[in-house]
Amino acid sequence: MEDKLAETGLQHIPTGSALSLHSTRSGIVARGRRDAANAASNPHFRQAVTDYNARNFTEAAASFRLAAEQGHAESQYLLSTLYDAGQGVPQDDTQAAHWERKAAEQGHAYAQANLSFRYYADNNFPEAFAWCQRAAYSSLAWAQYNLGLMYRKGEGVPQSDADAAYWYRLAATQNFPEAQQKLADLYNMGKGVPLSHTQAAAWYRKAADHGNAEAQFQLGHLYAIGQGVEHDYTQSRHWTRQAALQGHDQALRELKRREYRDP
């Protein structure tokens, strides 16, 4: 599913290698709204976490399923990720979607966002937007970013740069680099927000510091022309190189063009 959407910019939940009994996210564990206070209270869930961390994935999946069948949202969500990955169970998109929806309907924000991503992959943009919006209202940064993208593109909702900027900003203030970069783009073009190269540079810098290659390249460009920041060739070269090191095509071409000036 992620390969299909590689060019859209939408974010899918990253997965990890360890689970925690607690509701704060560790590895692939996410916080469910109704489960947050007692995620560890279900004995099948506790056993599943132990088995998963011991890499006994088949046993973990079986215990997650027992808890999921009892309505435990965190287990429903995690079981869906196992079916997605084919880990401990045969890979099964239908089962993954089934348990994902069960958790999403209980208000599990990560499940809602992943369900949105699933609808997006099927080009069902209205449903994708509706579920992404639910997750975004739970302050999930990457759902807020995805919602901004859908407003920017007019997918599942009327196109609105102002609404895109609103949701990008919410994710950006949670240090989500892609949202910081996209918000900077809007300031740089004056779309949905007042034109401000100073604001653009400030948000590009935040994203660049988090390793976003596009922001590094754009920040390098602003330093090169002295727009939003003082002209500084050294800083321009530094950030352009940082982007090039990540394979950014424009940055690589720019470094090649500048070779005669660089030591």
mmCIF file of N, CA and C in Angstrom, residues 220-221 223-225 231-234 236-237 240-241 254-263:
data_model
loop_
_atom_site.group_PDB
_atom_site.id
_atom_site.type_symbol
_atom_site.label_atom_id
_atom_site.label_comp_id
_atom_site.label_asym_id
_atom_site.label_seq_id
_atom_site.Cartn_x
_atom_site.Cartn_y
_atom_site.Cartn_z
ATOM 1 N N GLY A 220 18.687 26.582 1.455
ATOM 2 C CA GLY A 220 19.911 26.941 0.748
ATOM 3 C C GLY A 220 19.655 27.988 -0.322
ATOM 4 N N HIS A 221 18.545 27.839 -1.036
ATOM 5 C CA HIS A 221 18.187 28.808 -2.074
ATOM 6 C C HIS A 221 17.911 30.185 -1.486
ATOM 7 N N TYR A 223 19.105 31.434 1.300
ATOM 8 C CA TYR A 223 20.389 32.030 1.686
ATOM 9 C C TYR A 223 21.147 32.535 0.454
ATOM 10 N N ALA A 224 21.022 31.849 -0.652
ATOM 11 C CA ALA A 224 21.747 32.236 -1.874
ATOM 12 C C ALA A 224 21.266 33.574 -2.412
ATOM 13 N N ILE A 225 19.953 33.839 -2.283
ATOM 14 C CA ILE A 225 19.405 35.081 -2.848
ATOM 15 C C ILE A 225 19.104 36.124 -1.772
ATOM 16 N N HIS A 231 21.778 37.291 3.037
ATOM 17 C CA HIS A 231 22.547 36.540 2.041
ATOM 18 C C HIS A 231 23.779 35.930 2.706
ATOM 19 N N ASP A 232 23.986 34.638 2.512
ATOM 20 C CA ASP A 232 25.109 33.945 3.152
ATOM 21 C C ASP A 232 25.472 32.752 2.269
ATOM 22 N N TYR A 233 26.532 32.898 1.496
ATOM 23 C CA TYR A 233 26.908 31.840 0.567
ATOM 24 C C TYR A 233 27.320 30.569 1.305
ATOM 25 N N THR A 234 27.987 30.730 2.446
ATOM 26 C CA THR A 234 28.436 29.557 3.216
ATOM 27 C C THR A 234 27.244 28.735 3.688
ATOM 28 N N SER A 236 24.253 28.837 2.374
ATOM 29 C CA SER A 236 23.593 28.317 1.193
ATOM 30 C C SER A 236 24.256 27.024 0.736
ATOM 31 N N ARG A 237 25.568 27.033 0.672
ATOM 32 C CA ARG A 237 26.308 25.841 0.251
ATOM 33 C C ARG A 237 26.097 24.690 1.232
ATOM 34 N N THR A 240 22.504 23.266 0.821
ATOM 35 C CA THR A 240 22.376 22.595 -0.476
ATOM 36 C C THR A 240 23.109 21.259 -0.455
ATOM 37 N N ARG A 241 24.263 21.237 0.181
ATOM 38 C CA ARG A 241 25.011 19.979 0.303
ATOM 39 C C ARG A 241 24.259 18.961 1.155
ATOM 40 N N GLU A 254 22.480 21.704 -8.514
ATOM 41 C CA GLU A 254 22.982 23.008 -8.068
ATOM 42 C C GLU A 254 24.429 22.910 -7.608
ATOM 43 N N LEU A 255 24.780 21.861 -6.894
ATOM 44 C CA LEU A 255 26.172 21.683 -6.471
ATOM 45 C C LEU A 255 27.091 21.525 -7.683
ATOM 46 N N LYS A 256 26.614 20.777 -8.676
ATOM 47 C CA LYS A 256 27.425 20.607 -9.886
ATOM 48 C C LYS A 256 27.643 21.952 -10.569
ATOM 49 N N ARG A 257 26.603 22.772 -10.601
ATOM 50 C CA ARG A 257 26.710 24.093 -11.238
ATOM 51 C C ARG A 257 27.676 24.996 -10.490
ATOM 52 N N ARG A 258 27.736 24.836 -9.152
ATOM 53 C CA ARG A 258 28.573 25.709 -8.316
ATOM 54 C C ARG A 258 30.019 25.233 -8.188
ATOM 55 N N GLU A 259 30.332 24.098 -8.735
ATOM 56 C CA GLU A 259 31.643 23.491 -8.457
ATOM 57 C C GLU A 259 32.798 24.446 -8.643
ATOM 58 N N TYR A 260 32.727 25.278 -9.653
ATOM 59 C CA TYR A 260 33.857 26.173 -9.947
ATOM 60 C C TYR A 260 34.100 27.191 -8.853
ATOM 61 N N ARG A 261 33.059 27.435 -7.990
ATOM 62 C CA ARG A 261 33.222 28.438 -6.931
ATOM 63 C C ARG A 261 33.613 27.801 -5.595
ATOM 64 N N ASP A 262 33.389 26.500 -5.473
ATOM 65 C CA ASP A 262 33.617 25.845 -4.184
ATOM 66 C C ASP A 262 35.053 25.341 -4.084
ATOM 67 N N PRO A 263 35.626 25.438 -2.871
ATOM 68 C CA PRO A 263 36.981 24.943 -2.688
ATOM 69 C C PRO A 263 37.017 23.421 -2.775
#
